[in-house]
Every structure is written in structure tokens, then in C-alpha cells.
Amino acid sequence: MGSVNKVILVGNLGRDAELKYTPGGAAVSTLNMATTEVWNDKSGQKQEKTEWHRIVLWGKQAESLQEYLTKGKQIYVEGRLQTRQWDDKDGNKRYTTEIKADRITLLGGGGGGGGGRSMDRGMGQQGGGSDEPPMEPITDDDIPF
């Protein structure tokens, strides 16, 4: 059997997305997203743990969603894990693991604005649009866990 590298996250943006362009002109947006797990411990006290995720969004979707990817906005992300390596200014090898987004859906919570806008990696890559209607917002019944 082959392998699978698939990430699905639902969480809130910790700051506005940052859009930059590579020297070759490719758009790239970075997002910081928080997912929070809440549970009651053995003594019945509410506990909370937040994980932060770095998400990278490329191309037309990075440009198209930029104005909507604002601090506090709840989003659904599909993508894959990617680890990059570089040398820091002291010559030490450094690593970062991030999620390379294939699809982002804006959900209704946080940050205001309209929910339900969705883009996936293939949309608009060749300068053309998609004939498909926008995806409906995700509900708890749609999430596979």
C-alpha cells in the first residue's frame, strides 16, 4: 500500500495572513492558526491546550483569500505536512514543519465577514475560474472525527 500525507484542521487565525511574492513573482501567504483542545481532568476541572500551526498558501488562492484571512477568523484547512531545512546566520541547520494548504474554507466564526468561501489549489491556476458553485460551510457532521 502507498502512503498518505493528509492534514485536516479547523481553527482560528492568530493574526492576519501575510502575503509576499517570491523573486519569480509567485504569491505566497503564511498563516498562523490555533487549534484548541478542551477537556475535564480527573478532578472535573476544565483544561485547555492550544497548538499553533504554520500554514503556507501558494498562488492565486493566496491572493484571492488574502482580504478574508484575518485574525480571529475560523477556517477549515486541507493540506499536507512539509518540512523545510535551512542554515541560520551561524551556520546551524534549522528545520520547520508546516502545512502546505491545498484547500481553505472560510467558516462563520470569528473575525466577522461572510463564511463559506472556499478555494482549492487547482482553482484559477491557469488564469481561468471554476464553473462549480462555492462550497457550503462545514458542519460538525462533515468532519470525520
JSON list of C-alpha atoms in Angstrom, two decimals:
[
{"chain": "A", "resi": 1, "resn": "MET", "atom": "CA", "xyz": [0.00, 0.00, 0.00]},
{"chain": "A", "resi": 2, "resn": "GLY", "atom": "CA", "xyz": [1.14, 3.56, -0.69]},
{"chain": "A", "resi": 3, "resn": "SER", "atom": "CA", "xyz": [1.49, 6.32, 1.84]},
{"chain": "A", "resi": 4, "resn": "VAL", "atom": "CA", "xyz": [-0.76, 9.22, 2.79]},
{"chain": "A", "resi": 5, "resn": "ASN", "atom": "CA", "xyz": [0.23, 12.72, 3.86]},
{"chain": "A", "resi": 6, "resn": "LYS", "atom": "CA", "xyz": [-3.06, 14.47, 4.64]},
{"chain": "A", "resi": 7, "resn": "VAL", "atom": "CA", "xyz": [-3.85, 17.14, 7.24]},
{"chain": "A", "resi": 8, "resn": "ILE", "atom": "CA", "xyz": [-7.31, 18.46, 8.12]},
{"chain": "A", "resi": 9, "resn": "LEU", "atom": "CA", "xyz": [-7.58, 21.32, 10.62]},
{"chain": "A", "resi": 10, "resn": "VAL", "atom": "CA", "xyz": [-10.35, 23.58, 11.87]},
{"chain": "A", "resi": 11, "resn": "GLY", "atom": "CA", "xyz": [-9.19, 26.51, 13.96]},
{"chain": "A", "resi": 12, "resn": "ASN", "atom": "CA", "xyz": [-8.77, 30.25, 14.28]},
{"chain": "A", "resi": 13, "resn": "LEU", "atom": "CA", "xyz": [-6.17, 32.56, 12.78]},
{"chain": "A", "resi": 14, "resn": "GLY", "atom": "CA", "xyz": [-3.84, 34.10, 15.34]},
{"chain": "A", "resi": 15, "resn": "ARG", "atom": "CA", "xyz": [-3.02, 37.09, 13.12]},
{"chain": "A", "resi": 16, "resn": "ASP", "atom": "CA", "xyz": [-3.78, 38.42, 9.65]},
{"chain": "A", "resi": 17, "resn": "ALA", "atom": "CA", "xyz": [-2.29, 36.38, 6.81]},
{"chain": "A", "resi": 18, "resn": "GLU", "atom": "CA", "xyz": [0.98, 37.73, 5.44]},
{"chain": "A", "resi": 19, "resn": "LEU", "atom": "CA", "xyz": [1.18, 37.87, 1.63]},
{"chain": "A", "resi": 20, "resn": "LYS", "atom": "CA", "xyz": [4.57, 38.06, -0.08]},
{"chain": "A", "resi": 21, "resn": "TYR", "atom": "CA", "xyz": [5.94, 37.35, -3.52]},
{"chain": "A", "resi": 22, "resn": "THR", "atom": "CA", "xyz": [8.94, 35.22, -4.45]},
{"chain": "A", "resi": 23, "resn": "PRO", "atom": "CA", "xyz": [11.65, 36.74, -6.67]},
{"chain": "A", "resi": 24, "resn": "GLY", "atom": "CA", "xyz": [9.99, 34.83, -9.53]},
{"chain": "A", "resi": 25, "resn": "GLY", "atom": "CA", "xyz": [6.66, 36.56, -8.84]},
{"chain": "A", "resi": 26, "resn": "ALA", "atom": "CA", "xyz": [4.79, 33.67, -7.16]},
{"chain": "A", "resi": 27, "resn": "ALA", "atom": "CA", "xyz": [2.37, 34.71, -4.41]},
{"chain": "A", "resi": 28, "resn": "VAL", "atom": "CA", "xyz": [2.81, 33.01, -1.04]},
{"chain": "A", "resi": 29, "resn": "SER", "atom": "CA", "xyz": [0.78, 33.66, 2.09]},
{"chain": "A", "resi": 30, "resn": "THR", "atom": "CA", "xyz": [1.65, 32.45, 5.58]},
{"chain": "A", "resi": 31, "resn": "LEU", "atom": "CA", "xyz": [-0.94, 31.95, 8.29]},
{"chain": "A", "resi": 32, "resn": "ASN", "atom": "CA", "xyz": [-0.69, 31.15, 11.98]},
{"chain": "A", "resi": 33, "resn": "MET", "atom": "CA", "xyz": [-3.62, 29.02, 13.08]},
{"chain": "A", "resi": 34, "resn": "ALA", "atom": "CA", "xyz": [-4.59, 27.81, 16.54]},
{"chain": "A", "resi": 35, "resn": "THR", "atom": "CA", "xyz": [-6.46, 24.63, 17.37]},
{"chain": "A", "resi": 36, "resn": "THR", "atom": "CA", "xyz": [-7.63, 24.22, 20.95]},
{"chain": "A", "resi": 37, "resn": "GLU", "atom": "CA", "xyz": [-8.50, 21.01, 22.77]},
{"chain": "A", "resi": 38, "resn": "VAL", "atom": "CA", "xyz": [-10.73, 21.33, 25.84]},
{"chain": "A", "resi": 39, "resn": "TRP", "atom": "CA", "xyz": [-11.37, 18.56, 28.38]},
{"chain": "A", "resi": 40, "resn": "ASN", "atom": "CA", "xyz": [-12.15, 17.97, 32.03]},
{"chain": "A", "resi": 41, "resn": "ASP", "atom": "CA", "xyz": [-9.38, 16.44, 34.14]},
{"chain": "A", "resi": 42, "resn": "LYS", "atom": "CA", "xyz": [-9.90, 13.73, 36.78]},
{"chain": "A", "resi": 43, "resn": "SER", "atom": "CA", "xyz": [-10.95, 16.33, 39.35]},
{"chain": "A", "resi": 44, "resn": "GLY", "atom": "CA", "xyz": [-13.52, 17.81, 36.96]},
{"chain": "A", "resi": 45, "resn": "GLN", "atom": "CA", "xyz": [-11.52, 20.97, 36.25]},
{"chain": "A", "resi": 46, "resn": "LYS", "atom": "CA", "xyz": [-11.68, 22.33, 32.73]},
{"chain": "A", "resi": 47, "resn": "GLN", "atom": "CA", "xyz": [-8.33, 22.04, 30.95]},
{"chain": "A", "resi": 48, "resn": "GLU", "atom": "CA", "xyz": [-7.32, 23.61, 27.66]},
{"chain": "A", "resi": 49, "resn": "LYS", "atom": "CA", "xyz": [-4.38, 23.10, 25.32]},
{"chain": "A", "resi": 50, "resn": "THR", "atom": "CA", "xyz": [-3.71, 25.19, 22.23]},
{"chain": "A", "resi": 51, "resn": "GLU", "atom": "CA", "xyz": [-1.49, 24.05, 19.35]},
{"chain": "A", "resi": 52, "resn": "TRP", "atom": "CA", "xyz": [-0.18, 26.54, 16.81]},
{"chain": "A", "resi": 53, "resn": "HIS", "atom": "CA", "xyz": [0.20, 25.59, 13.15]},
{"chain": "A", "resi": 54, "resn": "ARG", "atom": "CA", "xyz": [2.03, 27.38, 10.36]},
{"chain": "A", "resi": 55, "resn": "ILE", "atom": "CA", "xyz": [0.12, 27.19, 7.09]},
{"chain": "A", "resi": 56, "resn": "VAL", "atom": "CA", "xyz": [1.52, 28.12, 3.69]},
{"chain": "A", "resi": 57, "resn": "LEU", "atom": "CA", "xyz": [-0.78, 29.01, 0.82]},
{"chain": "A", "resi": 58, "resn": "TRP", "atom": "CA", "xyz": [0.53, 29.49, -2.74]},
{"chain": "A", "resi": 59, "resn": "GLY", "atom": "CA", "xyz": [-0.57, 31.10, -5.97]},
{"chain": "A", "resi": 60, "resn": "LYS", "atom": "CA", "xyz": [-3.91, 32.57, -6.92]},
{"chain": "A", "resi": 61, "resn": "GLN", "atom": "CA", "xyz": [-5.68, 31.33, -3.80]},
{"chain": "A", "resi": 62, "resn": "ALA", "atom": "CA", "xyz": [-3.15, 33.17, -1.60]},
{"chain": "A", "resi": 63, "resn": "GLU", "atom": "CA", "xyz": [-4.04, 36.41, -3.40]},
{"chain": "A", "resi": 64, "resn": "SER", "atom": "CA", "xyz": [-7.79, 35.75, -3.61]},
{"chain": "A", "resi": 65, "resn": "LEU", "atom": "CA", "xyz": [-8.28, 34.88, 0.06]},
{"chain": "A", "resi": 66, "resn": "GLN", "atom": "CA", "xyz": [-5.87, 37.48, 1.47]},
{"chain": "A", "resi": 67, "resn": "GLU", "atom": "CA", "xyz": [-8.51, 40.03, 2.47]},
{"chain": "A", "resi": 68, "resn": "TYR", "atom": "CA", "xyz": [-10.58, 37.34, 4.25]},
{"chain": "A", "resi": 69, "resn": "LEU", "atom": "CA", "xyz": [-7.78, 35.66, 6.22]},
{"chain": "A", "resi": 70, "resn": "THR", "atom": "CA", "xyz": [-7.85, 37.97, 9.22]},
{"chain": "A", "resi": 71, "resn": "LYS", "atom": "CA", "xyz": [-7.06, 37.50, 12.89]},
{"chain": "A", "resi": 72, "resn": "GLY", "atom": "CA", "xyz": [-9.73, 35.52, 14.73]},
{"chain": "A", "resi": 73, "resn": "LYS", "atom": "CA", "xyz": [-11.32, 34.11, 11.56]},
{"chain": "A", "resi": 74, "resn": "GLN", "atom": "CA", "xyz": [-12.25, 30.43, 11.78]},
{"chain": "A", "resi": 75, "resn": "ILE", "atom": "CA", "xyz": [-11.06, 28.37, 8.81]},
{"chain": "A", "resi": 76, "resn": "TYR", "atom": "CA", "xyz": [-11.04, 24.78, 7.59]},
{"chain": "A", "resi": 77, "resn": "VAL", "atom": "CA", "xyz": [-7.74, 23.68, 6.02]},
{"chain": "A", "resi": 78, "resn": "GLU", "atom": "CA", "xyz": [-6.84, 20.60, 3.99]},
{"chain": "A", "resi": 79, "resn": "GLY", "atom": "CA", "xyz": [-3.24, 20.07, 3.03]},
{"chain": "A", "resi": 80, "resn": "ARG", "atom": "CA", "xyz": [-0.11, 18.08, 3.71]},
{"chain": "A", "resi": 81, "resn": "LEU", "atom": "CA", "xyz": [2.85, 18.26, 6.06]},
{"chain": "A", "resi": 82, "resn": "GLN", "atom": "CA", "xyz": [6.05, 19.62, 4.63]},
{"chain": "A", "resi": 83, "resn": "THR", "atom": "CA", "xyz": [9.41, 20.01, 6.40]},
{"chain": "A", "resi": 84, "resn": "ARG", "atom": "CA", "xyz": [11.95, 22.54, 5.18]},
{"chain": "A", "resi": 85, "resn": "GLN", "atom": "CA", "xyz": [15.61, 22.86, 6.14]},
{"chain": "A", "resi": 86, "resn": "TRP", "atom": "CA", "xyz": [17.90, 25.88, 6.04]},
{"chain": "A", "resi": 87, "resn": "ASP", "atom": "CA", "xyz": [21.09, 27.18, 7.61]},
{"chain": "A", "resi": 88, "resn": "ASP", "atom": "CA", "xyz": [20.76, 30.06, 10.07]},
{"chain": "A", "resi": 89, "resn": "LYS", "atom": "CA", "xyz": [23.16, 33.02, 10.24]},
{"chain": "A", "resi": 90, "resn": "ASP", "atom": "CA", "xyz": [25.52, 30.99, 12.48]},
{"chain": "A", "resi": 91, "resn": "GLY", "atom": "CA", "xyz": [25.62, 28.07, 10.05]},
{"chain": "A", "resi": 92, "resn": "ASN", "atom": "CA", "xyz": [23.37, 25.81, 12.16]},
{"chain": "A", "resi": 93, "resn": "LYS", "atom": "CA", "xyz": [20.87, 23.56, 10.37]},
{"chain": "A", "resi": 94, "resn": "ARG", "atom": "CA", "xyz": [17.32, 24.61, 11.17]},
{"chain": "A", "resi": 95, "resn": "TYR", "atom": "CA", "xyz": [14.05, 22.84, 10.37]},
{"chain": "A", "resi": 96, "resn": "THR", "atom": "CA", "xyz": [10.41, 23.82, 10.26]},
{"chain": "A", "resi": 97, "resn": "THR", "atom": "CA", "xyz": [7.35, 21.69, 9.65]},
{"chain": "A", "resi": 98, "resn": "GLU", "atom": "CA", "xyz": [4.36, 23.43, 8.15]},
{"chain": "A", "resi": 99, "resn": "ILE", "atom": "CA", "xyz": [1.13, 22.61, 6.38]},
{"chain": "A", "resi": 100, "resn": "LYS", "atom": "CA", "xyz": [1.11, 23.26, 2.64]},
{"chain": "A", "resi": 101, "resn": "ALA", "atom": "CA", "xyz": [-2.57, 24.07, 2.08]},
{"chain": "A", "resi": 102, "resn": "ASP", "atom": "CA", "xyz": [-4.45, 22.54, -0.84]},
{"chain": "A", "resi": 103, "resn": "ARG", "atom": "CA", "xyz": [-7.87, 23.83, 0.21]},
{"chain": "A", "resi": 104, "resn": "ILE", "atom": "CA", "xyz": [-9.11, 26.51, 2.60]},
{"chain": "A", "resi": 105, "resn": "THR", "atom": "CA", "xyz": [-12.74, 27.15, 3.53]},
{"chain": "A", "resi": 106, "resn": "LEU", "atom": "CA", "xyz": [-13.75, 30.23, 5.49]},
{"chain": "A", "resi": 107, "resn": "LEU", "atom": "CA", "xyz": [-16.14, 29.32, 8.29]},
{"chain": "A", "resi": 108, "resn": "GLY", "atom": "CA", "xyz": [-18.59, 31.58, 10.10]},
{"chain": "A", "resi": 109, "resn": "GLY", "atom": "CA", "xyz": [-16.80, 32.12, 13.41]},
{"chain": "A", "resi": 110, "resn": "GLY", "atom": "CA", "xyz": [-14.52, 34.95, 14.45]},
{"chain": "A", "resi": 111, "resn": "GLY", "atom": "CA", "xyz": [-13.23, 37.92, 12.51]},
{"chain": "A", "resi": 112, "resn": "GLY", "atom": "CA", "xyz": [-16.62, 38.80, 11.01]},
{"chain": "A", "resi": 113, "resn": "GLY", "atom": "CA", "xyz": [-17.29, 38.67, 7.30]},
{"chain": "A", "resi": 114, "resn": "GLY", "atom": "CA", "xyz": [-19.01, 36.05, 5.21]},
{"chain": "A", "resi": 115, "resn": "GLY", "atom": "CA", "xyz": [-18.45, 32.39, 5.76]},
{"chain": "A", "resi": 116, "resn": "GLY", "atom": "CA", "xyz": [-18.47, 29.58, 3.28]},
{"chain": "A", "resi": 117, "resn": "ARG", "atom": "CA", "xyz": [-15.96, 30.94, 0.75]},
{"chain": "A", "resi": 118, "resn": "SER", "atom": "CA", "xyz": [-13.71, 28.14, -0.42]},
{"chain": "A", "resi": 119, "resn": "MET", "atom": "CA", "xyz": [-10.78, 27.76, -2.73]},
{"chain": "A", "resi": 120, "resn": "ASP", "atom": "CA", "xyz": [-8.68, 24.77, -3.55]},
{"chain": "A", "resi": 121, "resn": "ARG", "atom": "CA", "xyz": [-5.28, 24.58, -5.15]},
{"chain": "A", "resi": 122, "resn": "GLY", "atom": "CA", "xyz": [-6.44, 23.95, -8.71]},
{"chain": "A", "resi": 123, "resn": "MET", "atom": "CA", "xyz": [-8.77, 26.95, -8.96]},
{"chain": "A", "resi": 124, "resn": "GLY", "atom": "CA", "xyz": [-7.58, 29.74, -11.17]},
{"chain": "A", "resi": 125, "resn": "GLN", "atom": "CA", "xyz": [-4.07, 28.36, -11.63]},
{"chain": "A", "resi": 126, "resn": "GLN", "atom": "CA", "xyz": [-4.20, 28.75, -15.41]},
{"chain": "A", "resi": 127, "resn": "GLY", "atom": "CA", "xyz": [-5.94, 32.11, -15.23]},
{"chain": "A", "resi": 128, "resn": "GLY", "atom": "CA", "xyz": [-9.41, 30.62, -15.60]},
{"chain": "A", "resi": 129, "resn": "GLY", "atom": "CA", "xyz": [-12.13, 30.31, -12.99]},
{"chain": "A", "resi": 130, "resn": "SER", "atom": "CA", "xyz": [-14.23, 27.37, -11.92]},
{"chain": "A", "resi": 131, "resn": "ASP", "atom": "CA", "xyz": [-17.78, 26.62, -13.00]},
{"chain": "A", "resi": 132, "resn": "GLU", "atom": "CA", "xyz": [-18.52, 24.97, -9.66]},
{"chain": "A", "resi": 133, "resn": "PRO", "atom": "CA", "xyz": [-20.51, 26.89, -7.03]},
{"chain": "A", "resi": 134, "resn": "PRO", "atom": "CA", "xyz": [-18.73, 27.78, -3.77]},
{"chain": "A", "resi": 135, "resn": "MET", "atom": "CA", "xyz": [-18.64, 25.05, -1.13]},
{"chain": "A", "resi": 136, "resn": "GLU", "atom": "CA", "xyz": [-21.20, 25.27, 1.68]},
{"chain": "A", "resi": 137, "resn": "PRO", "atom": "CA", "xyz": [-19.82, 25.89, 5.18]},
{"chain": "A", "resi": 138, "resn": "ILE", "atom": "CA", "xyz": [-18.59, 22.83, 7.06]},
{"chain": "A", "resi": 139, "resn": "THR", "atom": "CA", "xyz": [-20.74, 21.49, 9.88]},
{"chain": "A", "resi": 140, "resn": "ASP", "atom": "CA", "xyz": [-19.77, 19.13, 12.70]},
{"chain": "A", "resi": 141, "resn": "ASP", "atom": "CA", "xyz": [-21.38, 16.28, 10.71]},
{"chain": "A", "resi": 142, "resn": "ASP", "atom": "CA", "xyz": [-18.90, 16.83, 7.86]},
{"chain": "A", "resi": 143, "resn": "ILE", "atom": "CA", "xyz": [-15.76, 16.42, 9.98]},
{"chain": "A", "resi": 144, "resn": "PRO", "atom": "CA", "xyz": [-14.63, 12.77, 10.03]},
{"chain": "A", "resi": 145, "resn": "PHE", "atom": "CA", "xyz": [-13.63, 12.62, 13.72]}
]
